[in-house]
Short mmCIF file of C-alpha atoms and ligand atoms in Angstrom, two decimals:
data_model
loop_
_atom_site.label_atom_id
_atom_site.label_comp_id
_atom_site.label_asym_id
_atom_site.label_seq_id
_atom_site.Cartn_x
_atom_site.Cartn_y
_atom_site.Cartn_z
CA MET U 310 114.64 30.46 106.15
CA SER U 311 111.99 32.58 107.65
CA LYS U 312 111.30 36.13 107.21
CA GLN U 313 112.20 38.76 109.98
CA VAL U 314 110.06 41.42 111.57
CA VAL U 315 112.39 43.37 113.72
CA LEU U 316 111.75 45.66 116.96
CA LEU U 317 113.59 48.15 116.81
CA GLY U 318 113.92 50.61 120.53
CA HIS U 319 116.08 51.06 123.63
CA PRO U 320 115.42 49.42 125.43
CA VAL U 321 112.76 46.95 124.63
CA VAL U 322 112.45 44.34 127.15
CA HIS U 323 109.44 41.84 126.19
CA SER U 324 107.16 43.84 124.64
CA LEU U 325 103.31 43.12 123.43
CA SER U 326 103.60 43.50 120.66
CA GLU U 327 106.56 40.03 119.67
CA ALA U 328 103.80 37.90 121.85
CA LEU U 329 101.33 39.94 119.20
CA GLN U 330 103.04 39.54 116.33
CA ASN U 331 104.23 35.54 116.05
CA ALA U 332 100.91 34.34 117.61
CA ALA U 333 99.58 35.98 114.35
CA PHE U 334 102.64 34.64 112.24
CA GLN U 335 101.36 31.31 113.61
CA ALA U 336 98.28 30.98 112.94
CA MET U 337 98.19 32.96 109.67
CA GLU U 338 101.02 30.57 109.04
CA VAL U 339 103.13 32.68 107.80
CA ASP U 340 106.92 31.64 107.91
CA ALA U 341 108.49 34.74 109.91
CA VAL U 342 109.79 35.61 112.68
CA TYR U 343 109.58 38.97 115.36
CA GLU U 344 111.95 39.95 117.25
CA PRO U 345 112.42 43.10 119.13
CA ILE U 346 116.51 44.59 118.77
CA ASP U 347 117.50 46.14 121.74
CA THR U 348 119.09 49.25 119.23
CA PRO U 349 120.72 52.61 121.00
CA VAL U 350 120.26 55.62 119.51
CA ILE U 351 123.94 55.69 117.55
CA ASP U 352 123.90 51.82 116.74
CA LEU U 353 120.14 52.92 114.72
CA PRO U 354 121.26 54.32 110.89
CA ALA U 355 123.22 50.92 110.68
CA ALA U 356 120.03 48.27 111.82
CA VAL U 357 117.74 50.69 109.36
CA GLU U 358 120.48 50.05 106.70
CA ALA U 359 119.72 46.16 107.46
CA LEU U 360 116.51 46.33 106.82
CA ARG U 361 117.42 46.53 103.07
CA GLY U 362 118.34 43.24 102.89
CA GLU U 363 116.42 39.77 101.65
CA ALA U 364 116.12 38.54 104.85
CA PHE U 365 113.43 41.35 106.14
CA LEU U 366 109.41 42.53 105.90
CA GLY U 367 110.52 45.17 107.67
CA ALA U 368 110.19 46.71 111.31
CA ASN U 369 108.29 47.99 114.21
CA ILE U 370 110.30 51.67 115.70
CA THR U 371 109.86 52.38 119.69
CA LEU U 372 111.23 54.99 121.54
CA PRO U 373 112.96 56.57 121.94
CA HIS U 374 113.40 56.82 117.73
CA LYS U 375 109.69 57.22 116.30
CA GLU U 376 110.67 60.50 115.16
CA ARG U 377 114.60 60.40 115.05
CA VAL U 378 113.82 57.67 112.20
CA VAL U 379 112.24 60.06 109.63
CA PRO U 380 115.11 60.95 108.03
CA MET U 381 115.88 57.33 107.90
CA VAL U 382 113.52 55.26 105.33
CA ASP U 383 113.07 56.76 101.65
CA ARG U 384 109.61 57.38 101.70
CA LEU U 385 106.73 58.47 104.31
CA THR U 386 103.06 57.61 103.98
CA ASP U 387 100.34 61.40 104.48
CA GLU U 388 100.22 59.20 108.21
CA ALA U 389 103.88 59.30 109.08
CA GLN U 390 104.83 62.76 107.69
CA ALA U 391 101.84 64.39 109.19
CA THR U 392 102.79 62.94 112.44
CA GLY U 393 106.11 63.56 111.70
CA ALA U 394 106.81 60.11 113.28
CA VAL U 395 107.08 56.33 112.11
CA ASP U 396 106.35 53.29 114.25
CA THR U 397 105.89 50.68 111.28
CA ILE U 398 108.77 50.69 108.12
CA THR U 399 108.59 48.05 104.68
CA CYS U 400 110.28 47.23 102.34
CA GLU U 401 109.17 47.55 99.04
CA GLY U 402 112.07 46.06 96.69
CA GLU U 403 115.00 48.08 97.61
CA ALA U 404 112.58 50.91 98.80
CA LEU U 405 111.96 51.40 103.06
CA VAL U 406 109.03 53.65 103.29
CA GLY U 407 107.64 54.64 106.92
CA HIS U 408 104.78 54.32 108.64
CA ASN U 409 102.13 55.70 111.32
CA THR U 410 100.00 52.95 112.78
CA ASP U 411 99.26 54.58 115.67
CA VAL U 412 96.85 57.15 113.79
CA LEU U 413 95.76 53.64 111.96
CA GLY U 414 94.52 52.71 115.10
CA PHE U 415 93.47 55.49 116.48
CA ARG U 416 90.94 56.31 114.46
CA PRO U 417 88.21 53.24 114.82
CA ALA U 418 88.84 53.46 118.46
CA LEU U 419 87.52 56.68 117.70
CA ASP U 420 84.56 55.59 115.60
CA LYS U 421 83.81 52.97 118.46
CA LEU U 422 84.59 54.95 121.35
CA VAL U 423 81.73 57.56 119.50
CA GLY U 424 78.88 54.91 117.88
CA LYS U 425 76.44 56.01 116.04
CA ALA U 426 76.57 59.60 117.95
CA LYS U 427 77.33 61.87 115.12
CA MET U 428 81.09 63.15 115.65
CA PRO U 429 81.74 65.20 118.71
CA LYS U 430 84.18 68.22 117.86
CA THR U 431 86.06 69.21 121.12
CA ALA U 432 88.37 67.11 122.54
CA VAL U 433 90.64 67.20 125.59
CA VAL U 434 94.69 65.28 125.06
CA LEU U 435 96.61 64.59 128.38
CA GLY U 436 100.77 64.05 126.59
CA ALA U 437 102.62 65.21 124.05
CA GLY U 438 104.37 62.13 122.68
CA GLY U 439 103.91 59.82 119.56
CA GLY U 440 100.18 58.71 121.30
CA ALA U 441 99.01 62.21 122.23
CA ARG U 442 100.24 63.33 118.10
CA ALA U 443 98.29 60.52 116.52
CA ALA U 444 95.49 61.34 118.82
CA VAL U 445 95.72 65.27 117.01
CA TYR U 446 95.66 64.44 114.03
CA ALA U 447 92.81 61.81 113.61
CA PHE U 448 90.59 64.72 115.82
CA ILE U 449 92.40 67.14 112.64
CA SER U 450 91.58 65.13 110.43
CA ALA U 451 87.29 64.01 111.79
CA GLY U 452 86.93 67.80 111.38
CA PHE U 453 86.83 68.51 115.32
CA HIS U 454 87.35 72.56 115.69
CA ASN U 455 88.80 72.55 119.01
CA VAL U 456 91.55 70.46 121.41
CA ILE U 457 93.57 71.35 123.25
CA VAL U 458 96.63 69.68 124.55
CA PHE U 459 98.00 69.35 128.44
CA ASN U 460 101.23 68.19 128.93
CA ARG U 461 102.92 68.29 131.43
CA HIS U 462 106.13 69.85 130.69
CA LEU U 463 104.03 72.46 128.70
CA HIS U 464 107.39 73.23 126.09
CA ARG U 465 106.11 69.61 124.57
CA GLY U 466 102.82 70.05 124.48
CA GLU U 467 103.45 73.83 122.80
CA ARG U 468 106.00 71.76 119.94
CA LEU U 469 102.80 68.98 119.14
CA VAL U 470 100.74 72.69 118.79
CA LYS U 471 103.48 74.16 116.15
CA HIS U 472 104.39 71.42 114.36
CA PHE U 473 100.81 70.91 113.02
CA GLY U 474 100.67 74.01 112.48
CA ARG U 475 98.79 74.61 109.22
CA SER U 476 97.40 71.57 108.86
CA ALA U 477 95.29 72.69 111.87
CA SER U 478 94.93 76.55 110.98
CA HIS U 479 91.22 75.55 110.68
CA MET U 480 90.60 75.28 114.03
CA GLU U 481 91.53 75.81 117.57
CA LEU U 482 94.69 73.43 118.39
CA ARG U 483 96.39 74.58 121.69
CA ALA U 484 98.92 73.51 124.47
CA LYS U 485 97.98 74.72 127.75
CA PRO U 486 99.97 74.12 131.10
CA TRP U 487 99.04 71.60 133.34
CA HIS U 488 96.34 73.09 135.78
CA GLU U 489 94.24 70.90 137.58
CA SER U 490 92.01 74.45 137.36
CA VAL U 491 92.70 75.21 134.26
CA ILE U 492 92.38 71.52 132.68
CA GLU U 493 88.60 71.84 134.88
CA ALA U 494 87.18 74.14 132.76
CA GLU U 495 88.25 72.99 130.12
CA LEU U 496 87.08 69.21 130.06
CA ALA U 497 83.58 71.30 131.82
CA LYS U 498 83.48 72.43 128.15
CA THR U 499 84.26 69.22 125.99
CA ASP U 500 83.04 66.03 124.31
CA ILE U 501 85.95 63.20 124.80
CA LEU U 502 89.09 63.69 126.47
CA VAL U 503 92.00 60.79 125.51
CA ASN U 504 94.78 60.43 127.84
CA ALA U 505 97.90 59.75 125.89
CA SER U 506 100.27 60.18 129.12
CA SER U 507 102.48 57.17 130.60
CA VAL U 508 100.27 57.55 133.99
CA GLY U 509 97.75 54.77 134.51
CA ARG U 510 99.53 51.00 133.96
CA ASP U 511 99.45 51.76 137.66
CA PRO U 512 95.89 50.42 138.44
CA GLU U 513 95.59 52.72 141.53
CA THR U 514 96.96 56.03 140.04
CA SER U 515 95.38 58.43 137.71
CA PRO U 516 96.72 61.26 135.94
CA LEU U 517 93.46 63.54 136.85
CA PRO U 518 91.29 64.09 140.27
CA ALA U 519 88.23 62.22 139.48
CA GLU U 520 86.68 66.35 141.00
CA LEU U 521 88.32 67.00 137.97
CA LEU U 522 85.73 64.57 135.33
CA PRO U 523 82.06 65.96 134.25
CA PRO U 524 79.05 63.62 133.88
CA ASP U 525 78.60 62.92 130.50
CA LEU U 526 82.21 62.52 128.85
CA LYS U 527 83.54 60.49 127.01
CA VAL U 528 86.92 59.29 127.69
CA ILE U 529 89.15 56.93 126.13
CA ASP U 530 92.27 56.01 128.08
CA LEU U 531 95.54 54.27 125.59
CA HIS U 532 96.75 52.19 127.97
CA TYR U 533 95.37 48.84 127.63
CA VAL U 534 97.08 47.72 130.44
CA PRO U 535 95.43 47.25 133.59
CA LYS U 536 92.08 46.70 131.72
CA GLU U 537 90.67 49.02 133.58
CA THR U 538 92.52 52.16 134.32
CA ARG U 539 91.51 54.52 137.81
CA LEU U 540 90.61 57.08 135.05
CA LEU U 541 88.61 54.58 133.32
CA LYS U 542 86.90 53.62 136.74
CA ASP U 543 86.82 57.94 137.74
CA ALA U 544 84.89 58.78 134.77
CA LYS U 545 82.22 55.80 134.71
CA ALA U 546 81.55 56.92 138.18
CA ALA U 547 81.39 60.66 137.70
CA GLY U 548 78.85 59.54 134.79
CA ALA U 549 80.07 59.44 131.89
CA ALA U 550 78.73 58.66 128.55
CA GLU U 551 81.12 55.84 126.99
CA THR U 552 84.53 54.55 128.13
CA GLN U 553 87.27 52.47 126.86
CA ASN U 554 90.93 51.42 126.88
CA GLY U 555 93.71 51.13 124.89
CA ASP U 556 92.58 47.54 122.75
CA VAL U 557 91.10 48.53 120.14
CA MET U 558 94.09 51.06 118.59
CA LEU U 559 96.74 48.07 119.01
CA LEU U 560 94.63 45.90 117.81
CA ASN U 561 94.24 47.80 115.41
CA GLN U 562 96.99 49.37 115.22
CA SER U 563 98.72 45.99 115.21
CA ALA U 564 96.23 44.41 112.65
CA ALA U 565 97.24 47.20 110.42
CA ALA U 566 101.45 46.70 110.46
CA PHE U 567 100.55 42.23 109.97
CA GLN U 568 99.10 43.68 107.21
CA LEU U 569 101.61 45.78 105.80
CA TRP U 570 104.50 43.56 106.35
CA THR U 571 102.16 41.09 105.23
CA GLY U 572 99.58 41.70 102.34
CA GLN U 573 97.54 39.80 104.33
CA LYS U 574 94.64 40.61 106.67
CA ALA U 575 95.44 40.24 109.74
CA PRO U 576 93.83 37.33 112.40
CA MET U 577 91.95 39.67 114.85
CA ASP U 578 90.43 37.04 116.87
CA THR U 579 94.44 35.48 117.64
CA LEU U 580 95.58 38.84 118.15
CA LYS U 581 92.82 39.77 120.57
CA LYS U 582 93.60 36.30 122.63
CA GLN U 583 96.98 36.46 122.88
CA LEU U 584 96.20 40.05 124.39
CA ASP U 585 94.29 38.75 126.40
CA ALA U 586 96.61 36.15 127.42
CA SER U 587 99.40 38.74 127.38
CA ARG U 588 97.15 40.48 130.31
CA ASP U 589 96.64 37.78 132.72
CA ALA U 590 100.17 36.37 132.27
CA PRO U 591 101.85 36.77 135.70
CA GLU U 592 105.62 38.49 134.73
CA LEU U 593 103.37 40.88 132.62
CA PRO U 594 105.74 42.24 129.17
CA VAL U 595 106.69 45.40 130.31
CA GLU U 596 106.30 49.00 127.91
CA PRO U 597 109.79 50.53 127.30
CA THR U 598 109.58 53.57 129.02
CA ASP U 599 110.50 57.69 127.51
CA VAL U 600 114.11 58.49 128.18
CA GLY U 601 114.03 61.61 126.86
CA ASP U 602 112.30 64.06 123.46
CA ALA U 603 115.36 65.16 122.38
CA ALA U 604 114.66 63.49 119.09
CA GLU U 605 111.53 65.56 118.05
CA THR U 606 111.47 67.27 114.80
CA ASP U 607 110.07 70.80 115.05
CA ALA U 608 108.78 70.15 111.20
CA SER U 609 105.38 71.67 110.03
CA ALA U 610 102.85 69.18 109.16
P1 NDP D 1728 105.76 59.12 126.04
O1 NDP D 1728 106.62 58.62 125.83
O2 NDP D 1728 106.31 59.71 123.67
O3 NDP D 1728 104.11 60.42 125.64
C1 NDP D 1728 104.89 59.57 127.11
C2 NDP D 1728 103.68 61.39 127.61
O4 NDP D 1728 103.86 60.68 129.16
C3 NDP D 1728 104.69 62.85 127.80
O5 NDP D 1728 103.96 63.19 127.37
C4 NDP D 1728 105.03 62.83 128.99
O6 NDP D 1728 104.71 64.07 129.14
C5 NDP D 1728 103.73 62.10 129.64
N1 NDP D 1728 104.16 61.83 131.10
C6 NDP D 1728 104.97 61.11 131.61
N2 NDP D 1728 105.10 60.99 133.27
C7 NDP D 1728 103.92 61.42 133.16
C8 NDP D 1728 103.71 62.00 134.09
N3 NDP D 1728 104.36 61.85 135.42
N4 NDP D 1728 102.25 62.84 134.90
C9 NDP D 1728 102.46 63.16 133.98
N5 NDP D 1728 102.69 62.41 132.30
C10 NDP D 1728 103.80 62.32 132.30
O7 NDP D 1728 104.80 58.19 124.59
P2 NDP D 1728 103.62 57.59 124.08
O8 NDP D 1728 102.75 58.81 123.17
O9 NDP D 1728 103.82 56.37 123.21
O10 NDP D 1728 102.12 56.51 124.87
C11 NDP D 1728 102.03 57.25 126.38
C12 NDP D 1728 101.24 56.18 126.73
O11 NDP D 1728 100.13 55.37 125.74
C13 NDP D 1728 101.56 54.48 126.74
O12 NDP D 1728 101.65 54.18 128.09
C14 NDP D 1728 101.56 54.14 125.74
O13 NDP D 1728 101.47 52.52 126.12
C15 NDP D 1728 100.05 54.37 125.44
N6 NDP D 1728 100.05 53.85 123.72
C16 NDP D 1728 98.97 53.52 123.75
C17 NDP D 1728 99.02 52.91 122.04
C18 NDP D 1728 98.15 51.28 121.67
O14 NDP D 1728 98.03 51.39 120.34
N7 NDP D 1728 97.20 51.13 122.42
C19 NDP D 1728 99.60 53.15 120.89
C20 NDP D 1728 100.76 54.46 121.89
C21 NDP D 1728 100.75 54.75 123.11
P3 NDP D 1728 106.46 64.46 129.52
O15 NDP D 1728 106.56 64.72 127.99
O16 NDP D 1728 106.65 65.84 130.23
O17 NDP D 1728 108.11 64.03 129.59
#
């Protein structure tokens, strides 16, 4: 019987991961099926416990469970421990191991954005959810000196900063209120802008007015739909040094999860082709939306 990989989230509609991972299993002749399972909070502990059976290679975890699932696994990788978020589970014998592949996806995206230039030391991050945590952790471990987080609800940005407290003690990591004048002042001083807010899926909507964007910024928008967001278009028009959408992060995050489950290198070409095909599909898969942040942990990294 085929092995199973499940996506546990609430809601899960038609996720892009389902198309990407099933295409990769097929291309590599892995006898496994990836299936999203709508898992309300109350059912999460049982769904995670069920992974201990022979039938599973592992799971992906998505909104709103990434933080909540942390105490339900037996071991955490460094990235999962540091971010306080698990997006992938592997079954190692009877033990469940929690990984954070968003971090593993963001690092190559950052490397590609910077190219051959020296790694910058300053960044502004919009958003304070799971994607933002992955970006902030990647900046901390890459030796950044100054990272400013802007979030619609300031308290969540402050919670992110508190979470990374000790591991960011050598640098300035601060949450600031989402006021355009404050954002503009910080953008004028920074090298990199990351959009890790949910705003961008609508091709006409940007999290920031175009006038706030200075020239020479390097900008990553974590969105991969649309292929070029309003923010990226505006950044280019303002003279951005480099722009990048969420493709590199998504592909590397998916490849990392595939390799963790199967022990094989993921077929990047297949993943890339499937991403383009899914993005062009008339009925684009719908991503889960945030239903609250109550599960976030405050534990220091
Ligand atoms: P979360 O739900 O954890 O966080 C969403 C963030 O967006 C929060 O900071 C939230 O702020 C903010 N936000 C929501 N609505 C608005 C709004 N109207 N104005 C300003 N801010 C808003 O999501 P994730 O961090 O997991 O994902 C964020 C985005 O990044 C998604 O679009 C996702 O697709 C993308 N992503 C892409 C990845 C990739 O591989 N390319 C990987 C991970 C994420 P508040 O706290 O105030 O509600």
